[in-house]
């Protein structure tokens, strides 16, 4: 049973419903609005400033590492290079993500950000393995290092990373809010629970790793100057590599979770089910799916069972009310199928909250994967 009349259109601002073209807007406009979780202009400004600072000092640190012979400086410069690439790619991802949804990309291009994050994470792991390899070689035959120059450059690098980390933290805290309006109260609640953007979080972790790498290089330089421990440079490089691997793993893990349509972190299916069942007109909930389109933009689809005498107009108003409740649970785009309790196909349906979409019904007509209609 489909709850929506073909000509029934919803007005997002008032939650009223109209027929035909009166008081409505076209579907493509509505689709574009539903996939705009927040204004990313603040993120983009922060990324641009951070990119320029990181890139500029990365060149200085790389030249300094070559002149002093310090692997710690070279490895930290390599990490800063990966950060610069990650920041540039993330900025590009935000720009591409602003493209409107179309008939080929119905959710828009926002998942491009997640693809970029996954590639960034994998690149970080590769760089870390290369640093490990070079560090082992240097432990076996330590080269001569200009420790004073290494100390000066690493100290400046630490200050640069502190500045960039502050910019990233400030930019994330002052980010824009979700742009799809479902009422003032819902927006307020959604803002209170707004999750951290995956790319911004990964970039911030990268910068913190750089900061720790600079500190490690300073400690290594002091140890070599004070005690003559030439192995300290390689040891500092290993520490930086470990930090890079941790950052890379976290980004890859979170990216894969989103690409695998995993339930968003902080979202509970049980809590969603209870919130839907709390409505007096909803008798059952099943076939519930919740996933992230990109960081901070969660989508939901489910079936709800209601009394068989409910009209299409009543079902539409019920869906509007449920959408408002779901906004409070950080669900920004919901597709709800309304079913009659008395319908024979509803009785044949599995009542499992989570369905197995790979199972195809046998011997039934009008069925599709995972559902028996």
Coordinates of C-alpha atoms in Angstrom, one line a residue:
X1 CA 0.0 0.0 0.0
X2 CA 1.5 3.4 -1.0
X3 CA 0.5 6.2 1.4
X4 CA 1.0 9.0 -1.1
X5 CA -1.3 10.1 -3.9
X6 CA 0.6 10.7 -7.2
X7 CA -0.3 14.3 -7.1
X8 CA 0.1 14.8 -3.4
X9 CA 2.9 17.2 -2.6
X10 CA 4.3 18.2 0.8
X11 CA 5.2 21.8 1.7
X12 CA 8.4 21.5 3.8
X13 CA 8.0 24.9 5.5
X14 CA 4.4 24.4 6.7
X15 CA 4.1 20.6 6.7
X16 CA 0.8 21.0 4.8
X17 CA -0.1 18.9 1.8
X18 CA -1.5 20.2 -1.5
X19 CA -2.7 18.5 -4.7
X20 CA -1.4 19.2 -8.2
X21 CA 1.1 22.1 -8.5
X22 CA -0.7 24.4 -6.0
X23 CA 1.7 25.6 -3.3
X24 CA 4.3 22.9 -4.1
X25 CA 7.7 22.7 -5.7
X26 CA 9.2 20.3 -8.2
X27 CA 10.7 17.0 -7.1
X28 CA 14.2 17.8 -8.1
X29 CA 14.2 20.9 -6.0
X30 CA 13.0 18.9 -3.0
X31 CA 15.6 16.2 -3.6
X32 CA 18.4 18.8 -3.7
X33 CA 17.2 20.2 -0.4
X34 CA 17.0 16.8 1.4
X35 CA 20.6 16.0 0.7
X36 CA 22.1 19.3 1.9
X37 CA 23.1 18.6 5.6
X38 CA 24.8 21.8 6.3
X39 CA 26.6 24.9 4.9
X40 CA 30.2 23.9 4.4
X41 CA 31.6 27.3 3.7
X42 CA 33.2 27.5 7.1
X43 CA 34.8 24.1 6.6
X44 CA 36.1 25.3 3.2
X45 CA 37.7 28.5 4.5
X46 CA 39.4 26.6 7.3
X47 CA 40.7 23.9 4.9
X48 CA 42.0 26.6 2.5
X49 CA 43.9 28.5 5.2
X50 CA 45.3 25.2 6.7
X51 CA 46.3 23.9 3.2
X52 CA 48.3 27.0 2.5
X53 CA 50.1 27.0 5.9
X54 CA 50.8 23.2 5.8
X55 CA 52.0 23.3 2.2
X56 CA 54.3 26.3 2.8
X57 CA 56.0 24.8 5.8
X58 CA 56.1 21.3 4.3
X59 CA 58.5 22.6 1.6
X60 CA 60.7 24.3 4.2
X61 CA 60.8 21.1 6.4
X62 CA 61.6 18.9 3.4
X63 CA 64.5 21.2 2.3
X64 CA 65.7 21.3 6.0
X65 CA 65.6 17.5 6.2
X66 CA 67.7 17.2 3.1
X67 CA 70.2 19.7 4.3
X68 CA 70.5 18.3 7.8
X69 CA 70.2 14.6 6.9
X70 CA 67.4 14.1 9.4
X71 CA 65.0 11.3 8.6
X72 CA 62.7 12.6 11.4
X73 CA 62.3 15.9 9.5
X74 CA 61.9 14.1 6.2
X75 CA 59.3 11.7 7.6
X76 CA 57.4 14.6 9.2
X77 CA 57.6 16.5 5.9
X78 CA 56.2 13.4 4.2
X79 CA 53.3 13.4 6.7
X80 CA 52.7 17.1 6.1
X81 CA 52.7 16.3 2.4
X82 CA 50.0 13.7 2.9
X83 CA 48.1 16.3 5.1
X84 CA 48.4 18.9 2.3
X85 CA 47.0 16.4 -0.2
X86 CA 44.3 15.3 2.2
X87 CA 43.3 18.9 2.9
X88 CA 43.2 19.8 -0.8
X89 CA 41.2 16.7 -1.7
X90 CA 38.8 17.3 1.2
X91 CA 38.3 20.9 0.0
X92 CA 37.6 19.6 -3.5
X93 CA 35.2 17.0 -2.2
X94 CA 33.2 19.7 -0.4
X95 CA 33.1 21.6 -3.7
X96 CA 32.0 18.6 -5.7
X97 CA 29.5 17.7 -3.0
X98 CA 27.7 21.0 -3.5
X99 CA 26.6 19.8 -7.0
X100 CA 22.8 19.3 -7.1
X101 CA 21.2 15.9 -7.2
X102 CA 20.1 14.6 -10.6
X103 CA 18.5 11.6 -12.2
X104 CA 21.8 9.7 -12.2
X105 CA 23.0 10.7 -8.8
X106 CA 19.7 11.0 -6.8
X107 CA 21.6 11.7 -3.5
X108 CA 23.9 14.1 -5.2
X109 CA 27.7 13.9 -5.0
X110 CA 28.1 14.0 -1.3
X111 CA 29.6 10.5 -0.9
X112 CA 32.6 11.7 -3.0
X113 CA 33.8 13.1 0.3
X114 CA 33.8 9.6 1.8
X115 CA 35.7 8.2 -1.2
X116 CA 38.3 10.9 -0.8
X117 CA 38.6 10.1 3.0
X118 CA 39.1 6.4 2.3
X119 CA 41.9 7.1 -0.2
X120 CA 43.5 9.6 2.2
X121 CA 43.5 6.9 4.9
X122 CA 45.0 4.3 2.6
X123 CA 47.7 6.7 1.5
X124 CA 48.7 7.5 5.1
X125 CA 49.2 3.8 5.8
X126 CA 51.5 3.4 2.7
X127 CA 53.5 6.4 3.8
X128 CA 53.9 5.0 7.3
X129 CA 55.2 1.7 6.0
X130 CA 57.8 3.5 3.9
X131 CA 59.0 5.4 6.9
X132 CA 59.2 2.2 8.9
X133 CA 61.4 0.7 6.2
X134 CA 63.7 3.7 6.1
X135 CA 63.9 3.8 9.9
X136 CA 65.1 0.2 10.1
X137 CA 67.8 0.9 7.5
X138 CA 69.0 3.9 9.6
X139 CA 69.0 1.9 12.8
X140 CA 71.5 -0.5 11.2
X141 CA 73.7 2.3 9.8
X142 CA 72.9 5.7 11.4
X143 CA 74.0 8.7 9.2
X144 CA 75.5 11.9 10.4
X145 CA 72.8 14.5 11.3
X146 CA 73.0 18.3 11.8
X147 CA 71.2 18.3 15.1
X148 CA 71.1 22.0 15.6
X149 CA 69.4 22.7 12.3
X150 CA 67.0 19.8 12.9
X151 CA 66.1 21.3 16.3
X152 CA 65.3 24.7 14.9
X153 CA 63.2 23.4 12.0
X154 CA 61.3 21.0 14.2
X155 CA 60.5 23.7 16.7
X156 CA 59.1 25.9 14.0
X157 CA 57.2 23.0 12.7
X158 CA 55.6 22.4 16.1
X159 CA 54.5 26.0 16.2
X160 CA 53.0 25.8 12.7
X161 CA 51.1 22.6 13.6
X162 CA 49.8 24.2 16.8
X163 CA 48.4 27.1 14.7
X164 CA 46.8 24.8 12.1
X165 CA 45.4 22.5 14.8
X166 CA 43.8 25.6 16.4
X167 CA 42.3 26.7 13.1
X168 CA 40.9 23.2 12.4
X169 CA 39.4 22.9 15.9
X170 CA 37.9 26.4 15.6
X171 CA 36.6 25.8 12.1
X172 CA 34.9 22.5 13.2
X173 CA 33.3 24.2 16.2
X174 CA 31.9 27.1 14.1
X175 CA 30.7 24.9 11.2
X176 CA 27.4 25.5 9.5
X177 CA 24.2 23.7 10.4
X178 CA 22.0 21.2 8.6
X179 CA 20.2 23.0 5.8
X180 CA 17.0 20.8 5.5
X181 CA 14.3 22.4 7.6
X182 CA 11.7 20.4 9.4
X183 CA 10.7 22.9 12.0
X184 CA 12.5 25.1 14.6
X185 CA 12.4 22.5 17.4
X186 CA 13.7 19.8 15.2
X187 CA 16.5 21.9 13.9
X188 CA 17.6 22.9 17.4
X189 CA 17.7 19.3 18.4
X190 CA 19.6 18.2 15.3
X191 CA 22.2 21.0 15.9
X192 CA 22.7 19.8 19.5
X193 CA 23.5 16.3 18.2
X194 CA 25.3 17.3 15.0
X195 CA 28.1 14.8 14.4
X196 CA 31.7 15.7 13.4
X197 CA 32.4 15.7 9.7
X198 CA 34.5 12.6 8.8
X199 CA 36.9 14.5 6.6
X200 CA 37.3 17.4 9.0
X201 CA 37.9 15.0 11.9
X202 CA 40.5 13.1 9.9
X203 CA 42.3 16.3 8.9
X204 CA 42.3 17.4 12.5
X205 CA 43.8 14.0 13.5
X206 CA 46.4 14.3 10.9
X207 CA 47.5 17.7 12.2
X208 CA 47.7 16.4 15.7
X209 CA 49.9 13.6 14.5
X210 CA 52.1 16.1 12.8
X211 CA 52.3 18.0 16.0
X212 CA 53.4 14.9 17.9
X213 CA 55.9 14.2 15.1
X214 CA 57.4 17.6 15.5
X215 CA 57.7 17.1 19.3
X216 CA 59.3 13.7 18.6
X217 CA 61.9 15.3 16.3
X218 CA 62.7 17.9 18.9
X219 CA 63.2 15.3 21.6
X220 CA 65.4 13.3 19.2
X221 CA 67.5 16.3 18.4
X222 CA 68.0 17.1 22.1
X223 CA 68.9 13.4 22.9
X224 CA 71.5 13.4 20.1
X225 CA 72.9 16.8 21.2
X226 CA 73.0 15.9 24.9
X227 CA 73.8 12.2 24.9
X228 CA 75.0 11.4 21.4
X229 CA 72.2 8.9 20.8
X230 CA 72.2 8.8 17.0
X231 CA 69.5 6.1 17.0
X232 CA 67.0 8.7 18.4
X233 CA 66.3 10.1 15.0
X234 CA 65.2 6.7 13.6
X235 CA 63.2 6.1 16.8
X236 CA 61.4 9.4 16.4
X237 CA 60.6 8.4 12.8
X238 CA 59.0 5.2 14.1
X239 CA 56.9 7.1 16.5
X240 CA 55.7 9.4 13.7
X241 CA 54.9 6.3 11.5
X242 CA 52.8 4.8 14.3
X243 CA 50.8 8.0 14.6
X244 CA 50.3 8.0 10.9
X245 CA 49.1 4.4 10.8
X246 CA 46.6 5.1 13.6
X247 CA 45.2 8.1 11.8
X248 CA 45.0 6.2 8.5
X249 CA 43.3 3.2 10.1
X250 CA 40.6 5.4 11.7
X251 CA 39.8 7.2 8.5
X252 CA 39.7 4.0 6.4
X253 CA 37.6 2.2 9.1
X254 CA 35.0 5.0 9.2
X255 CA 34.9 5.4 5.4
X256 CA 34.4 1.7 4.9
X257 CA 31.6 1.7 7.5
X258 CA 29.7 4.4 5.6
X259 CA 30.4 2.9 2.2
X260 CA 29.1 -0.5 3.5
X261 CA 25.8 1.3 4.5
X262 CA 26.5 0.7 8.2
X263 CA 24.3 2.2 10.9
X264 CA 25.6 5.7 11.7
X265 CA 27.5 6.0 14.9
X266 CA 25.3 7.2 17.7
X267 CA 22.1 6.1 16.0
X268 CA 20.2 3.2 17.7
X269 CA 17.7 1.1 15.7
X270 CA 15.9 0.2 18.9
X271 CA 15.5 3.8 19.9
X272 CA 14.1 4.6 16.4
X273 CA 11.7 1.7 16.6
X274 CA 10.5 2.8 20.0
X275 CA 10.0 6.4 18.8
X276 CA 8.0 5.3 15.8
X277 CA 5.9 2.9 17.9
X278 CA 5.2 5.7 20.5
X279 CA 2.9 7.2 17.9
X280 CA -0.7 6.0 18.6
X281 CA -1.4 5.2 15.0
X282 CA 1.7 3.0 14.4
X283 CA 1.2 -0.7 15.4
X284 CA 4.3 -2.3 14.0
X285 CA 7.7 -1.4 12.5
X286 CA 9.8 -3.7 10.3
X287 CA 12.3 -3.7 7.4
X288 CA 14.2 -0.8 9.1
X289 CA 17.3 0.5 7.4
X290 CA 19.5 3.4 8.5
X291 CA 22.7 4.6 6.8
X292 CA 24.8 7.6 6.1
X293 CA 25.0 9.3 2.7
X294 CA 28.0 11.3 4.0
X295 CA 29.2 12.5 7.3
X296 CA 26.3 14.1 9.2
X297 CA 23.6 13.2 6.7
X298 CA 21.7 10.1 7.7
X299 CA 18.9 8.4 5.8
X300 CA 16.2 5.9 6.8
X301 CA 13.7 3.6 5.2
X302 CA 11.2 1.4 6.9
X303 CA 7.7 -0.1 6.8
X304 CA 5.1 0.8 9.4
X305 CA 1.8 -1.1 9.9
X306 CA -1.3 0.9 10.7
X307 CA -5.1 0.4 10.8
X308 CA -6.5 -0.6 7.5
X309 CA -9.1 2.1 7.5
X310 CA -6.5 4.9 7.4
X311 CA -6.9 7.2 4.3
X312 CA -4.1 8.3 2.0
X313 CA -4.4 11.9 3.4
X314 CA -4.2 10.6 7.0
X315 CA -1.2 8.5 6.1
X316 CA 0.6 11.5 4.6
X317 CA 0.0 13.5 7.8
X318 CA 1.3 10.6 9.8
X319 CA 4.5 10.4 7.8
X320 CA 5.0 14.1 8.3
X321 CA 4.7 13.8 12.1
X322 CA 7.1 10.8 12.1
X323 CA 9.7 12.7 10.0
X324 CA 9.7 15.4 12.6
X325 CA 10.3 12.8 15.4
X326 CA 13.1 11.2 13.4
X327 CA 14.8 14.6 13.0
X328 CA 15.3 14.6 16.7
X329 CA 17.2 11.3 16.3
X330 CA 19.6 12.7 13.6
X331 CA 17.7 11.3 10.7
X332 CA 17.6 13.9 7.9
X333 CA 16.0 12.0 5.0
X334 CA 13.3 9.4 5.7
X335 CA 11.3 7.1 3.4
X336 CA 8.4 5.4 5.2
X337 CA 6.1 2.8 3.6
X338 CA 2.7 2.5 5.2
X339 CA 1.0 -0.9 5.3
X340 CA -2.4 -2.0 6.3
X341 CA -2.6 -4.5 9.3
X342 CA -5.5 -6.4 7.6
X343 CA -3.9 -6.8 4.2
X344 CA -3.0 -10.5 3.5
X345 CA 0.5 -9.6 2.2
X346 CA 1.2 -7.7 5.3
X347 CA 0.4 -10.8 7.4
X348 CA 2.8 -12.8 5.2
X349 CA 5.6 -10.3 5.8
X350 CA 8.4 -11.0 8.2
X351 CA 8.1 -9.0 11.4
X352 CA 11.9 -8.8 11.9
X353 CA 13.1 -5.2 12.5
X354 CA 16.0 -5.8 10.2
X355 CA 15.3 -7.8 7.0
X356 CA 17.6 -9.8 4.8
X357 CA 17.3 -8.1 1.4
X358 CA 19.2 -11.0 -0.3
X359 CA 16.2 -13.3 0.2
X360 CA 13.9 -13.5 -2.8
X361 CA 10.3 -14.7 -2.1
X362 CA 9.4 -17.8 -4.0
X363 CA 6.0 -18.5 -5.5
X364 CA 4.6 -15.0 -5.0
X365 CA 3.7 -12.3 -7.5
X366 CA 4.7 -8.7 -7.2
X367 CA 7.5 -9.4 -4.7
X368 CA 11.0 -7.9 -4.7
X369 CA 14.2 -8.7 -3.0
X370 CA 13.7 -9.0 0.8
X371 CA 10.0 -8.1 0.7
X372 CA 6.8 -10.1 0.0
X373 CA 4.3 -7.8 -1.6

